[in-house]
């Protein structure tokens, strides 16, 4: 009985570690955006900042993105739904994803998230914007 309990704990720990792992070069741009948006919605600014493109991190500090989250995302409240609306190729190295979202404090919102393929082959979030 005790061995089974430890096995469940061990498997749970593995599941948690795998579910929060960093994205890698094999991940599609869609997976990168989805993983980043989860962190964005949860307010895990240290984690979503690490997944930003190098260019973005050079232009903006972690504190800048925290303040951006406070100004843009926090007032929306809890996410109710988010549906993929469109994907547009800016060029071979940049894509723009558009989502229709619904939040606790704003029923309808358009969200745009751009990704860029970096020199190491990884896709990373370059920007997030709500018009």
mmCIF file with all atom_site columns, C-alpha atoms in Angstrom:
data_model
loop_
_atom_site.group_PDB
_atom_site.id
_atom_site.type_symbol
_atom_site.label_atom_id
_atom_site.label_alt_id
_atom_site.label_comp_id
_atom_site.label_asym_id
_atom_site.label_entity_id
_atom_site.label_seq_id
_atom_site.pdbx_PDB_ins_code
_atom_site.Cartn_x
_atom_site.Cartn_y
_atom_site.Cartn_z
_atom_site.occupancy
_atom_site.B_iso_or_equiv
_atom_site.pdbx_formal_charge
_atom_site.auth_seq_id
_atom_site.auth_comp_id
_atom_site.auth_asym_id
_atom_site.auth_atom_id
_atom_site.pdbx_PDB_model_num
ATOM 1   C CA . UNK A 1 1   ? 0.000   0.000  0.000   1.00 0.00 ? 1   UNK A CA 1
ATOM 2   C CA . UNK A 1 2   ? 2.778   2.450  0.914   1.00 0.00 ? 2   UNK A CA 1
ATOM 3   C CA . UNK A 1 3   ? 4.715   1.499  -2.248  1.00 0.00 ? 3   UNK A CA 1
ATOM 4   C CA . UNK A 1 4   ? 1.664   2.226  -4.389  1.00 0.00 ? 4   UNK A CA 1
ATOM 5   C CA . UNK A 1 5   ? 1.278   5.604  -2.683  1.00 0.00 ? 5   UNK A CA 1
ATOM 6   C CA . UNK A 1 6   ? 4.899   6.526  -3.486  1.00 0.00 ? 6   UNK A CA 1
ATOM 7   C CA . UNK A 1 7   ? 4.444   5.326  -7.061  1.00 0.00 ? 7   UNK A CA 1
ATOM 8   C CA . UNK A 1 8   ? 1.452   7.669  -7.471  1.00 0.00 ? 8   UNK A CA 1
ATOM 9   C CA . UNK A 1 9   ? 3.445   10.543 -5.986  1.00 0.00 ? 9   UNK A CA 1
ATOM 10  C CA . UNK A 1 10  ? 6.367   9.799  -8.288  1.00 0.00 ? 10  UNK A CA 1
ATOM 11  C CA . UNK A 1 11  ? 4.160   9.629  -11.387 1.00 0.00 ? 11  UNK A CA 1
ATOM 12  C CA . UNK A 1 12  ? 2.387   12.826 -10.362 1.00 0.00 ? 12  UNK A CA 1
ATOM 13  C CA . UNK A 1 13  ? 5.720   14.602 -9.996  1.00 0.00 ? 13  UNK A CA 1
ATOM 14  C CA . UNK A 1 14  ? 6.800   13.441 -13.458 1.00 0.00 ? 14  UNK A CA 1
ATOM 15  C CA . UNK A 1 15  ? 3.506   14.628 -14.955 1.00 0.00 ? 15  UNK A CA 1
ATOM 16  C CA . UNK A 1 16  ? 3.855   18.054 -13.347 1.00 0.00 ? 16  UNK A CA 1
ATOM 17  C CA . UNK A 1 17  ? 7.453   18.432 -14.521 1.00 0.00 ? 17  UNK A CA 1
ATOM 18  C CA . UNK A 1 18  ? 6.547   17.451 -18.057 1.00 0.00 ? 18  UNK A CA 1
ATOM 19  C CA . UNK A 1 19  ? 3.555   19.761 -18.194 1.00 0.00 ? 19  UNK A CA 1
ATOM 20  C CA . UNK A 1 20  ? 5.614   22.837 -17.272 1.00 0.00 ? 20  UNK A CA 1
ATOM 21  C CA . UNK A 1 21  ? 8.665   22.009 -19.350 1.00 0.00 ? 21  UNK A CA 1
ATOM 22  C CA . UNK A 1 22  ? 10.119  24.631 -21.639 1.00 0.00 ? 22  UNK A CA 1
ATOM 23  C CA . UNK A 1 23  ? 9.256   24.580 -25.310 1.00 0.00 ? 23  UNK A CA 1
ATOM 24  C CA . UNK A 1 24  ? 11.936  23.365 -27.687 1.00 0.00 ? 24  UNK A CA 1
ATOM 25  C CA . UNK A 1 25  ? 12.874  23.467 -31.352 1.00 0.00 ? 25  UNK A CA 1
ATOM 26  C CA . UNK A 1 26  ? 10.568  20.564 -32.214 1.00 0.00 ? 26  UNK A CA 1
ATOM 27  C CA . UNK A 1 27  ? 7.536   22.439 -30.951 1.00 0.00 ? 27  UNK A CA 1
ATOM 28  C CA . UNK A 1 28  ? 5.302   24.021 -33.516 1.00 0.00 ? 28  UNK A CA 1
ATOM 29  C CA . UNK A 1 29  ? 4.585   27.747 -33.356 1.00 0.00 ? 29  UNK A CA 1
ATOM 30  C CA . UNK A 1 30  ? 1.038   26.843 -32.243 1.00 0.00 ? 30  UNK A CA 1
ATOM 31  C CA . UNK A 1 31  ? 2.329   24.881 -29.256 1.00 0.00 ? 31  UNK A CA 1
ATOM 32  C CA . UNK A 1 32  ? 4.676   27.708 -28.320 1.00 0.00 ? 32  UNK A CA 1
ATOM 33  C CA . UNK A 1 33  ? 1.832   30.233 -28.322 1.00 0.00 ? 33  UNK A CA 1
ATOM 34  C CA . UNK A 1 34  ? -0.493  27.899 -26.401 1.00 0.00 ? 34  UNK A CA 1
ATOM 35  C CA . UNK A 1 35  ? 2.137   27.209 -23.721 1.00 0.00 ? 35  UNK A CA 1
ATOM 36  C CA . UNK A 1 36  ? 2.949   30.897 -23.417 1.00 0.00 ? 36  UNK A CA 1
ATOM 37  C CA . UNK A 1 37  ? -0.705  31.925 -23.172 1.00 0.00 ? 37  UNK A CA 1
ATOM 38  C CA . UNK A 1 38  ? -1.262  29.510 -20.287 1.00 0.00 ? 38  UNK A CA 1
ATOM 39  C CA . UNK A 1 39  ? 1.535   31.204 -18.347 1.00 0.00 ? 39  UNK A CA 1
ATOM 40  C CA . UNK A 1 40  ? 0.220   34.625 -19.393 1.00 0.00 ? 40  UNK A CA 1
ATOM 41  C CA . UNK A 1 41  ? -3.273  33.784 -18.140 1.00 0.00 ? 41  UNK A CA 1
ATOM 42  C CA . UNK A 1 42  ? -1.913  32.477 -14.842 1.00 0.00 ? 42  UNK A CA 1
ATOM 43  C CA . UNK A 1 43  ? 0.188   35.602 -14.299 1.00 0.00 ? 43  UNK A CA 1
ATOM 44  C CA . UNK A 1 44  ? 3.424   33.645 -14.135 1.00 0.00 ? 44  UNK A CA 1
ATOM 45  C CA . UNK A 1 45  ? 5.419   36.575 -15.436 1.00 0.00 ? 45  UNK A CA 1
ATOM 46  C CA . UNK A 1 46  ? 8.847   35.131 -14.608 1.00 0.00 ? 46  UNK A CA 1
ATOM 47  C CA . UNK A 1 47  ? 7.998   32.041 -16.658 1.00 0.00 ? 47  UNK A CA 1
ATOM 48  C CA . UNK A 1 48  ? 6.306   33.756 -19.606 1.00 0.00 ? 48  UNK A CA 1
ATOM 49  C CA . UNK A 1 49  ? 9.180   36.259 -19.758 1.00 0.00 ? 49  UNK A CA 1
ATOM 50  C CA . UNK A 1 50  ? 11.701  33.418 -20.148 1.00 0.00 ? 50  UNK A CA 1
ATOM 51  C CA . UNK A 1 51  ? 9.793   32.147 -23.190 1.00 0.00 ? 51  UNK A CA 1
ATOM 52  C CA . UNK A 1 52  ? 9.929   35.491 -24.985 1.00 0.00 ? 52  UNK A CA 1
ATOM 53  C CA . UNK A 1 53  ? 12.187  35.997 -27.980 1.00 0.00 ? 53  UNK A CA 1
ATOM 54  C CA . UNK A 1 54  ? 15.689  37.250 -27.295 1.00 0.00 ? 54  UNK A CA 1
ATOM 55  C CA . UNK A 1 55  ? 14.980  40.465 -29.204 1.00 0.00 ? 55  UNK A CA 1
ATOM 56  C CA . UNK A 1 56  ? 11.948  41.159 -27.017 1.00 0.00 ? 56  UNK A CA 1
ATOM 57  C CA . UNK A 1 57  ? 13.873  40.464 -23.813 1.00 0.00 ? 57  UNK A CA 1
ATOM 58  C CA . UNK A 1 58  ? 16.616  42.849 -24.968 1.00 0.00 ? 58  UNK A CA 1
ATOM 59  C CA . UNK A 1 59  ? 14.092  45.631 -25.571 1.00 0.00 ? 59  UNK A CA 1
ATOM 60  C CA . UNK A 1 60  ? 11.966  45.082 -22.459 1.00 0.00 ? 60  UNK A CA 1
ATOM 61  C CA . UNK A 1 61  ? 12.838  44.034 -18.930 1.00 0.00 ? 61  UNK A CA 1
ATOM 62  C CA . UNK A 1 62  ? 10.982  41.425 -16.916 1.00 0.00 ? 62  UNK A CA 1
ATOM 63  C CA . UNK A 1 63  ? 9.550   44.300 -14.886 1.00 0.00 ? 63  UNK A CA 1
ATOM 64  C CA . UNK A 1 64  ? 8.267   45.944 -18.091 1.00 0.00 ? 64  UNK A CA 1
ATOM 65  C CA . UNK A 1 65  ? 6.378   42.756 -18.966 1.00 0.00 ? 65  UNK A CA 1
ATOM 66  C CA . UNK A 1 66  ? 5.039   42.429 -15.434 1.00 0.00 ? 66  UNK A CA 1
ATOM 67  C CA . UNK A 1 67  ? 3.704   45.986 -15.678 1.00 0.00 ? 67  UNK A CA 1
ATOM 68  C CA . UNK A 1 68  ? 2.273   45.207 -19.129 1.00 0.00 ? 68  UNK A CA 1
ATOM 69  C CA . UNK A 1 69  ? 0.517   42.143 -17.655 1.00 0.00 ? 69  UNK A CA 1
ATOM 70  C CA . UNK A 1 70  ? -0.878  44.295 -14.819 1.00 0.00 ? 70  UNK A CA 1
ATOM 71  C CA . UNK A 1 71  ? -2.148  46.899 -17.297 1.00 0.00 ? 71  UNK A CA 1
ATOM 72  C CA . UNK A 1 72  ? -3.438  44.585 -20.036 1.00 0.00 ? 72  UNK A CA 1
ATOM 73  C CA . UNK A 1 73  ? -4.192  41.094 -18.730 1.00 0.00 ? 73  UNK A CA 1
ATOM 74  C CA . UNK A 1 74  ? -5.013  41.424 -15.025 1.00 0.00 ? 74  UNK A CA 1
ATOM 75  C CA . UNK A 1 75  ? -8.062  43.693 -15.518 1.00 0.00 ? 75  UNK A CA 1
ATOM 76  C CA . UNK A 1 76  ? -9.678  41.091 -17.786 1.00 0.00 ? 76  UNK A CA 1
ATOM 77  C CA . UNK A 1 77  ? -10.190 38.660 -14.929 1.00 0.00 ? 77  UNK A CA 1
ATOM 78  C CA . UNK A 1 78  ? -10.552 34.923 -15.350 1.00 0.00 ? 78  UNK A CA 1
ATOM 79  C CA . UNK A 1 79  ? -10.384 33.476 -18.862 1.00 0.00 ? 79  UNK A CA 1
ATOM 80  C CA . UNK A 1 80  ? -13.733 32.033 -19.919 1.00 0.00 ? 80  UNK A CA 1
ATOM 81  C CA . UNK A 1 81  ? -12.782 30.922 -23.425 1.00 0.00 ? 81  UNK A CA 1
ATOM 82  C CA . UNK A 1 82  ? -10.255 31.505 -26.159 1.00 0.00 ? 82  UNK A CA 1
ATOM 83  C CA . UNK A 1 83  ? -10.711 30.324 -29.722 1.00 0.00 ? 83  UNK A CA 1
ATOM 84  C CA . UNK A 1 84  ? -8.202  30.329 -32.518 1.00 0.00 ? 84  UNK A CA 1
ATOM 85  C CA . UNK A 1 85  ? -9.340  32.739 -35.241 1.00 0.00 ? 85  UNK A CA 1
ATOM 86  C CA . UNK A 1 86  ? -6.470  33.092 -37.725 1.00 0.00 ? 86  UNK A CA 1
ATOM 87  C CA . UNK A 1 87  ? -2.820  32.589 -38.468 1.00 0.00 ? 87  UNK A CA 1
ATOM 88  C CA . UNK A 1 88  ? -0.939  34.899 -40.780 1.00 0.00 ? 88  UNK A CA 1
ATOM 89  C CA . UNK A 1 89  ? 2.591   34.429 -42.056 1.00 0.00 ? 89  UNK A CA 1
ATOM 90  C CA . UNK A 1 90  ? 4.472   37.702 -41.799 1.00 0.00 ? 90  UNK A CA 1
ATOM 91  C CA . UNK A 1 91  ? 7.447   35.935 -43.399 1.00 0.00 ? 91  UNK A CA 1
ATOM 92  C CA . UNK A 1 92  ? 9.071   32.495 -43.028 1.00 0.00 ? 92  UNK A CA 1
ATOM 93  C CA . UNK A 1 93  ? 10.434  33.406 -39.629 1.00 0.00 ? 93  UNK A CA 1
ATOM 94  C CA . UNK A 1 94  ? 7.433   35.249 -38.147 1.00 0.00 ? 94  UNK A CA 1
ATOM 95  C CA . UNK A 1 95  ? 3.816   34.288 -37.636 1.00 0.00 ? 95  UNK A CA 1
ATOM 96  C CA . UNK A 1 96  ? 0.880   36.144 -36.173 1.00 0.00 ? 96  UNK A CA 1
ATOM 97  C CA . UNK A 1 97  ? -1.826  34.233 -34.306 1.00 0.00 ? 97  UNK A CA 1
ATOM 98  C CA . UNK A 1 98  ? -5.211  35.808 -33.683 1.00 0.00 ? 98  UNK A CA 1
ATOM 99  C CA . UNK A 1 99  ? -7.641  34.570 -31.028 1.00 0.00 ? 99  UNK A CA 1
ATOM 100 C CA . UNK A 1 100 ? -11.153 35.549 -30.007 1.00 0.00 ? 100 UNK A CA 1
ATOM 101 C CA . UNK A 1 101 ? -11.278 35.577 -26.243 1.00 0.00 ? 101 UNK A CA 1
ATOM 102 C CA . UNK A 1 102 ? -13.877 35.959 -23.549 1.00 0.00 ? 102 UNK A CA 1
ATOM 103 C CA . UNK A 1 103 ? -13.031 36.964 -20.006 1.00 0.00 ? 103 UNK A CA 1
ATOM 104 C CA . UNK A 1 104 ? -14.782 37.505 -16.732 1.00 0.00 ? 104 UNK A CA 1
ATOM 105 C CA . UNK A 1 105 ? -14.563 41.301 -17.106 1.00 0.00 ? 105 UNK A CA 1
ATOM 106 C CA . UNK A 1 106 ? -14.649 41.598 -20.892 1.00 0.00 ? 106 UNK A CA 1
ATOM 107 C CA . UNK A 1 107 ? -17.007 39.440 -22.884 1.00 0.00 ? 107 UNK A CA 1
ATOM 108 C CA . UNK A 1 108 ? -15.312 39.799 -26.279 1.00 0.00 ? 108 UNK A CA 1
ATOM 109 C CA . UNK A 1 109 ? -11.689 40.565 -27.025 1.00 0.00 ? 109 UNK A CA 1
ATOM 110 C CA . UNK A 1 110 ? -9.270  39.990 -29.884 1.00 0.00 ? 110 UNK A CA 1
ATOM 111 C CA . UNK A 1 111 ? -5.810  38.769 -28.860 1.00 0.00 ? 111 UNK A CA 1
ATOM 112 C CA . UNK A 1 112 ? -2.802  38.771 -31.158 1.00 0.00 ? 112 UNK A CA 1
ATOM 113 C CA . UNK A 1 113 ? 0.377   36.886 -30.438 1.00 0.00 ? 113 UNK A CA 1
ATOM 114 C CA . UNK A 1 114 ? 3.377   36.988 -32.779 1.00 0.00 ? 114 UNK A CA 1
ATOM 115 C CA . UNK A 1 115 ? 6.093   34.351 -32.757 1.00 0.00 ? 115 UNK A CA 1
ATOM 116 C CA . UNK A 1 116 ? 9.529   34.355 -34.327 1.00 0.00 ? 116 UNK A CA 1
ATOM 117 C CA . UNK A 1 117 ? 11.912  31.540 -35.219 1.00 0.00 ? 117 UNK A CA 1
ATOM 118 C CA . UNK A 1 118 ? 15.218  32.384 -33.610 1.00 0.00 ? 118 UNK A CA 1
ATOM 119 C CA . UNK A 1 119 ? 18.740  31.522 -34.723 1.00 0.00 ? 119 UNK A CA 1
ATOM 120 C CA . UNK A 1 120 ? 18.709  28.347 -32.624 1.00 0.00 ? 120 UNK A CA 1
ATOM 121 C CA . UNK A 1 121 ? 15.624  27.109 -34.515 1.00 0.00 ? 121 UNK A CA 1
ATOM 122 C CA . UNK A 1 122 ? 13.256  27.607 -31.576 1.00 0.00 ? 122 UNK A CA 1
ATOM 123 C CA . UNK A 1 123 ? 9.971   29.444 -31.979 1.00 0.00 ? 123 UNK A CA 1
ATOM 124 C CA . UNK A 1 124 ? 9.424   32.034 -29.269 1.00 0.00 ? 124 UNK A CA 1
ATOM 125 C CA . UNK A 1 125 ? 6.784   34.632 -28.540 1.00 0.00 ? 125 UNK A CA 1
ATOM 126 C CA . UNK A 1 126 ? 7.835   37.994 -29.919 1.00 0.00 ? 126 UNK A CA 1
ATOM 127 C CA . UNK A 1 127 ? 4.818   40.087 -28.911 1.00 0.00 ? 127 UNK A CA 1
ATOM 128 C CA . UNK A 1 128 ? 1.302   40.037 -27.479 1.00 0.00 ? 128 UNK A CA 1
ATOM 129 C CA . UNK A 1 129 ? -1.300  42.684 -28.208 1.00 0.00 ? 129 UNK A CA 1
ATOM 130 C CA . UNK A 1 130 ? -4.992  43.348 -27.698 1.00 0.00 ? 130 UNK A CA 1
ATOM 131 C CA . UNK A 1 131 ? -6.329  46.139 -29.917 1.00 0.00 ? 131 UNK A CA 1
#
